[in-house]
PDB file of C-alpha atoms in Angstrom:
ATOM      1  CA  MET A   1      -8.826 -25.763-124.333  1.00 41.00           C
ATOM      2  CA  ASP A   2     -11.553 -28.316-123.521  1.00 40.00           C
ATOM      3  CA  ALA A   3     -11.523 -30.069-120.188  1.00 40.00           C
ATOM      4  CA  MET A   4     -11.018 -33.826-120.310  1.00 38.00           C
ATOM      5  CA  PRO A   5     -13.934 -35.955-119.176  1.00 37.00           C
ATOM      6  CA  PRO A   6     -13.368 -37.709-115.844  1.00 41.00           C
ATOM      7  CA  ASP A   7     -13.151 -41.130-117.548  1.00 43.00           C
ATOM      8  CA  ASP A   8     -10.149 -40.013-119.601  1.00 39.00           C
ATOM      9  CA  VAL A   9      -8.394 -38.813-116.464  1.00 42.00           C
ATOM     10  CA  THR A  10      -8.808 -42.173-114.720  1.00 57.00           C
ATOM     11  CA  THR A  11      -7.432 -44.148-117.672  1.00 70.00           C
ATOM     12  CA  ALA A  12      -4.440 -41.938-118.448  1.00 77.00           C
ATOM     13  CA  PRO A  13      -0.979 -43.175-117.379  1.00 87.00           C
ATOM     14  CA  ALA A  14       0.552 -41.023-114.667  1.00 92.00           C
ATOM     15  CA  LEU A  15       3.831 -40.513-112.854  1.00 94.00           C
ATOM     16  CA  VAL A  16       3.372 -40.998-109.109  1.00 95.00           C
ATOM     17  CA  SER A  17       5.884 -39.555-106.674  1.00 95.00           C
ATOM     18  CA  GLY A  18       6.221 -40.260-102.967  1.00 93.00           C
ATOM     19  CA  VAL A  19       4.843 -42.807-100.531  1.00 93.00           C
ATOM     20  CA  ALA A  20       1.516 -41.022-100.004  1.00 95.00           C
ATOM     21  CA  ALA A  21       0.843 -40.855-103.750  1.00 96.00           C
ATOM     22  CA  PHE A  22       1.922 -44.484-104.220  1.00 96.00           C
ATOM     23  CA  THR A  23      -0.468 -45.530-101.438  1.00 96.00           C
ATOM     24  CA  GLU A  24      -3.316 -43.520-102.953  1.00 97.00           C
ATOM     25  CA  HIS A  25      -2.754 -45.163-106.336  1.00 97.00           C
ATOM     26  CA  ALA A  26      -2.424 -48.621-104.784  1.00 97.00           C
ATOM     27  CA  VAL A  27      -5.957 -48.071-103.450  1.00 97.00           C
ATOM     28  CA  LEU A  28      -7.083 -47.129-106.981  1.00 96.00           C
ATOM     29  CA  VAL A  29      -5.574 -50.328-108.385  1.00 97.00           C
ATOM     30  CA  ALA A  30      -7.256 -52.410-105.666  1.00 97.00           C
ATOM     31  CA  ARG A  31     -10.594 -50.717-106.375  1.00 97.00           C
ATOM     32  CA  ALA A  32     -10.250 -51.604-110.058  1.00 95.00           C
ATOM     33  CA  ALA A  33      -9.928 -55.327-109.282  1.00 96.00           C
ATOM     34  CA  ARG A  34     -12.820 -57.696-109.838  1.00 95.00           C
ATOM     35  CA  MET A  35     -11.166 -61.125-109.506  1.00 96.00           C
ATOM     36  CA  GLU A  36      -7.494 -60.812-108.546  1.00 97.00           C
ATOM     37  CA  ILE A  37      -4.935 -58.491-107.027  1.00 98.00           C
ATOM     38  CA  VAL A  38      -1.265 -59.437-107.119  1.00 98.00           C
ATOM     39  CA  ILE A  39       1.466 -57.700-105.180  1.00 97.00           C
ATOM     40  CA  TYR A  40       5.183 -58.173-105.774  1.00 95.00           C
ATOM     41  CA  SER A  41       7.035 -56.446-102.967  1.00 94.00           C
ATOM     42  CA  ASP A  42      10.305 -56.394-101.113  1.00 91.00           C
ATOM     43  CA  SER A  43       8.808 -56.186 -97.613  1.00 90.00           C
ATOM     44  CA  LEU A  44       5.163 -55.064 -97.920  1.00 92.00           C
ATOM     45  CA  ASP A  45       5.960 -51.506 -96.862  1.00 91.00           C
ATOM     46  CA  ARG A  46       3.584 -50.875 -93.954  1.00 91.00           C
ATOM     47  CA  ARG A  47       3.040 -47.255 -94.996  1.00 91.00           C
ATOM     48  CA  ILE A  48       1.518 -48.513 -98.253  1.00 93.00           C
ATOM     49  CA  TYR A  49       0.106 -52.002 -97.779  1.00 94.00           C
ATOM     50  CA  GLY A  50      -0.794 -51.468 -94.124  1.00 93.00           C
ATOM     51  CA  ASP A  51      -2.644 -48.231 -94.865  1.00 95.00           C
ATOM     52  CA  GLU A  52      -6.198 -48.256 -93.498  1.00 96.00           C
ATOM     53  CA  ALA A  53      -7.809 -47.253 -96.818  1.00 97.00           C
ATOM     54  CA  PHE A  54      -5.825 -49.864 -98.737  1.00 97.00           C
ATOM     55  CA  VAL A  55      -6.670 -52.675 -96.311  1.00 97.00           C
ATOM     56  CA  ALA A  56     -10.360 -51.675 -96.252  1.00 97.00           C
ATOM     57  CA  THR A  57     -10.412 -51.758-100.052  1.00 97.00           C
ATOM     58  CA  VAL A  58      -8.753 -55.186-100.103  1.00 97.00           C
ATOM     59  CA  ARG A  59     -11.184 -56.489 -97.479  1.00 97.00           C
ATOM     60  CA  SER A  60     -14.145 -55.301 -99.522  1.00 97.00           C
ATOM     61  CA  PHE A  61     -12.624 -56.776-102.683  1.00 97.00           C
ATOM     62  CA  VAL A  62     -11.966 -60.278-101.316  1.00 97.00           C
ATOM     63  CA  LEU A  63     -15.397 -60.465 -99.697  1.00 96.00           C
ATOM     64  CA  GLN A  64     -17.331 -59.321-102.783  1.00 93.00           C
ATOM     65  CA  HIS A  65     -16.994 -62.598-104.688  1.00 89.00           C
ATOM     66  CA  ARG A  66     -16.072 -66.070-103.505  1.00 89.00           C
ATOM     67  CA  ARG A  67     -13.383 -66.418-106.189  1.00 93.00           C
ATOM     68  CA  ALA A  68     -11.758 -63.034-105.552  1.00 96.00           C
ATOM     69  CA  ARG A  69      -8.243 -63.361-104.206  1.00 96.00           C
ATOM     70  CA  LEU A  70      -5.059 -61.522-103.406  1.00 97.00           C
ATOM     71  CA  ARG A  71      -1.648 -63.097-103.915  1.00 97.00           C
ATOM     72  CA  ALA A  72       1.424 -61.377-102.514  1.00 96.00           C
ATOM     73  CA  LEU A  73       4.977 -62.441-103.270  1.00 95.00           C
ATOM     74  CA  VAL A  74       7.272 -60.934-100.616  1.00 93.00           C
ATOM     75  CA  ARG A  75      11.036 -61.050-101.036  1.00 91.00           C
ATOM     76  CA  GLN A  76      11.769 -60.350 -97.336  1.00 89.00           C
ATOM     77  CA  PRO A  77       8.808 -61.555 -95.244  1.00 89.00           C
ATOM     78  CA  ALA A  78      10.727 -61.192 -91.966  1.00 85.00           C
ATOM     79  CA  LEU A  79      10.956 -57.424 -92.581  1.00 85.00           C
ATOM     80  CA  ALA A  80       7.221 -57.314 -93.276  1.00 80.00           C
ATOM     81  CA  MET A  81       6.544 -58.705 -89.809  1.00 78.00           C
ATOM     82  CA  ARG A  82       8.226 -55.933 -87.833  1.00 74.00           C
ATOM     83  CA  GLY A  83       5.373 -54.506 -85.784  1.00 60.00           C
ATOM     84  CA  ALA A  84       1.670 -54.807 -86.519  1.00 58.00           C
ATOM     85  CA  HIS A  85       0.717 -55.017 -90.170  1.00 83.00           C
ATOM     86  CA  ARG A  86      -2.943 -54.654 -91.141  1.00 91.00           C
ATOM     87  CA  LEU A  87      -2.696 -56.503 -94.464  1.00 93.00           C
ATOM     88  CA  VAL A  88      -0.939 -59.467 -92.853  1.00 91.00           C
ATOM     89  CA  GLU A  89      -3.588 -59.593 -90.110  1.00 92.00           C
ATOM     90  CA  LEU A  90      -6.333 -59.482 -92.749  1.00 94.00           C
ATOM     91  CA  GLY A  91      -4.559 -62.291 -94.590  1.00 92.00           C
ATOM     92  CA  ARG A  92      -4.574 -64.381 -91.443  1.00 90.00           C
ATOM     93  CA  LEU A  93      -8.314 -63.832 -91.026  1.00 93.00           C
ATOM     94  CA  LEU A  94      -9.095 -64.534 -94.683  1.00 94.00           C
ATOM     95  CA  SER A  95      -6.407 -67.098 -95.459  1.00 92.00           C
ATOM     96  CA  SER A  96      -8.509 -68.834 -98.121  1.00 93.00           C
ATOM     97  CA  ARG A  97      -8.547 -65.608-100.161  1.00 96.00           C
ATOM     98  CA  ILE A  98      -5.265 -63.909 -99.299  1.00 96.00           C
ATOM     99  CA  GLU A  99      -2.000 -65.771 -99.714  1.00 96.00           C
ATOM    100  CA  PHE A 100       1.578 -64.726 -99.020  1.00 95.00           C
ATOM    101  CA  ARG A 101       4.585 -66.483-100.490  1.00 95.00           C
ATOM    102  CA  GLU A 102       8.311 -65.916-100.575  1.00 94.00           C
ATOM    103  CA  PRO A 103      10.681 -66.789-103.406  1.00 92.00           C
ATOM    104  CA  LEU A 104      13.323 -69.429-102.960  1.00 88.00           C
ATOM    105  CA  PRO A 105      16.543 -67.898-101.560  1.00 84.00           C
ATOM    106  CA  GLU A 106      18.707 -69.088-104.443  1.00 82.00           C
ATOM    107  CA  ARG A 107      16.475 -67.443-107.059  1.00 79.00           C
ATOM    108  CA  THR A 108      17.663 -64.252-108.767  1.00 80.00           C
ATOM    109  CA  LEU A 109      14.791 -61.810-108.474  1.00 85.00           C
ATOM    110  CA  PRO A 110      13.706 -58.680-110.283  1.00 86.00           C
ATOM    111  CA  GLY A 111      14.179 -55.597-108.116  1.00 86.00           C
ATOM    112  CA  ASP A 112      10.958 -53.845-109.048  1.00 92.00           C
ATOM    113  CA  GLU A 113       7.802 -53.582-106.972  1.00 93.00           C
ATOM    114  CA  TYR A 114       4.221 -53.551-108.220  1.00 95.00           C
ATOM    115  CA  ILE A 115       0.578 -54.122-107.607  1.00 97.00           C
ATOM    116  CA  LEU A 116      -1.761 -55.131-110.399  1.00 96.00           C
ATOM    117  CA  ALA A 117      -5.438 -55.867-110.793  1.00 97.00           C
ATOM    118  CA  ASP A 118      -7.102 -58.266-113.218  1.00 95.00           C
ATOM    119  CA  GLU A 119      -4.432 -58.074-115.927  1.00 92.00           C
ATOM    120  CA  LYS A 120      -5.269 -54.425-116.601  1.00 94.00           C
ATOM    121  CA  ALA A 121      -4.389 -51.891-113.885  1.00 96.00           C
ATOM    122  CA  LEU A 122      -0.749 -51.601-112.813  1.00 97.00           C
ATOM    123  CA  LEU A 123       1.258 -49.517-110.364  1.00 97.00           C
ATOM    124  CA  LEU A 124       4.979 -50.092-110.867  1.00 95.00           C
ATOM    125  CA  ARG A 125       8.203 -48.722-109.466  1.00 94.00           C
ATOM    126  CA  GLY A 126      11.702 -49.793-110.375  1.00 89.00           C
ATOM    127  CA  ALA A 127      12.807 -50.566-106.803  1.00 87.00           C
ATOM    128  CA  PRO A 128      11.213 -50.395-103.329  1.00 82.00           C
ATOM    129  CA  GLU A 129      13.347 -47.416-102.323  1.00 85.00           C
ATOM    130  CA  GLU A 130      12.425 -45.336-105.388  1.00 88.00           C
ATOM    131  CA  ILE A 131       9.988 -42.498-104.809  1.00 86.00           C
ATOM    132  CA  ASP A 132       8.680 -42.380-108.386  1.00 94.00           C
ATOM    133  CA  ALA A 133       6.339 -44.951-109.873  1.00 95.00           C
ATOM    134  CA  LYS A 134       4.192 -45.384-112.976  1.00 96.00           C
ATOM    135  CA  TYR A 135       0.442 -45.715-112.633  1.00 97.00           C
ATOM    136  CA  LEU A 136      -1.137 -47.442-115.609  1.00 96.00           C
ATOM    137  CA  PRO A 137      -4.884 -47.759-114.934  1.00 95.00           C
ATOM    138  CA  HIS A 138      -5.584 -49.457-118.261  1.00 94.00           C
ATOM    139  CA  ALA A 139      -2.492 -51.214-119.587  1.00 94.00           C
ATOM    140  CA  PRO A 140      -3.407 -54.831-120.335  1.00 94.00           C
ATOM    141  CA  LEU A 141      -0.193 -55.587-122.255  1.00 95.00           C
ATOM    142  CA  ASP A 142       2.088 -54.273-119.501  1.00 93.00           C
ATOM    143  CA  ALA A 143      -0.031 -55.883-116.793  1.00 95.00           C
ATOM    144  CA  ARG A 144      -0.047 -59.283-118.538  1.00 95.00           C
ATOM    145  CA  GLN A 145       3.740 -59.157-118.947  1.00 94.00           C
ATOM    146  CA  GLN A 146       4.178 -58.415-115.228  1.00 94.00           C
ATOM    147  CA  LEU A 147       1.670 -61.139-114.370  1.00 96.00           C
ATOM    148  CA  ARG A 148       3.579 -63.726-116.422  1.00 95.00           C
ATOM    149  CA  THR A 149       6.759 -62.907-114.491  1.00 93.00           C
ATOM    150  CA  PHE A 150       4.833 -62.964-111.223  1.00 95.00           C
ATOM    151  CA  ASN A 151       3.171 -66.314-111.982  1.00 96.00           C
ATOM    152  CA  ALA A 152       6.507 -67.935-112.847  1.00 94.00           C
ATOM    153  CA  LEU A 153       7.980 -66.766-109.523  1.00 94.00           C
ATOM    154  CA  TRP A 154       4.796 -67.722-107.675  1.00 96.00           C
ATOM    155  CA  GLU A 155       4.861 -71.302-108.950  1.00 95.00           C
ATOM    156  CA  GLU A 156       8.359 -71.890-107.600  1.00 94.00           C
ATOM    157  CA  SER A 157       7.882 -69.984-104.347  1.00 94.00           C
ATOM    158  CA  VAL A 158       6.961 -71.309-100.914  1.00 93.00           C
ATOM    159  CA  PRO A 159       4.385 -70.134 -98.363  1.00 92.00           C
ATOM    160  CA  ALA A 160       5.775 -67.269 -96.265  1.00 88.00           C
ATOM    161  CA  GLN A 161       5.624 -68.846 -92.819  1.00 82.00           C
ATOM    162  CA  GLU A 162       6.394 -65.558 -91.049  1.00 75.00           C
ATOM    163  CA  LEU A 163       3.257 -64.065 -92.553  1.00 75.00           C
ATOM    164  CA  ARG A 164       1.003 -67.051 -91.917  1.00 68.00           C
ATOM    165  CA  SER A 165       1.784 -67.940 -88.314  1.00 56.00           C
ATOM    166  CA  LEU A 166       0.377 -66.021 -85.379  1.00 51.00           C
ATOM    167  CA  GLY A 167       3.769 -65.873 -83.680  1.00 47.00           C
ATOM    168  CA  LEU A 168       2.403 -67.092 -80.360  1.00 39.00           C
TER     169      LEU A 168
END
């Protein structure tokens, strides 16, 4: 049996299991981004989105191009603020490139959680408490569908004050 070239490995869909694997693949999605990263999350799980490698990748991404940006829609921003959170701190420092919003309380929301890059790379799990996720490094149709849902929620959401203020 012939070995697959490395490029085929990086573009093949994969099942990801566990927080460490989800974090590792979130870094891969962030590295794939050229213009935009979007995150739809329940509470920006600190183990994932506060991970040093993830935050360093995001920092590098948003500083590489003046139009690069990260948008995060957080269903429970108060939970995201428990303790120090590296991504939130980075967002405070680079507020023109990183934006956090929360959906309106009366809105019925999808229960899934995902991160996507440039309408192509997607890491998706059915719910924040699930340990299994799908990593789709090149899935423009799936990514565009998720982005449409995200954009609709984003347009009717409000800035997440808990994530913007310094809490002084």
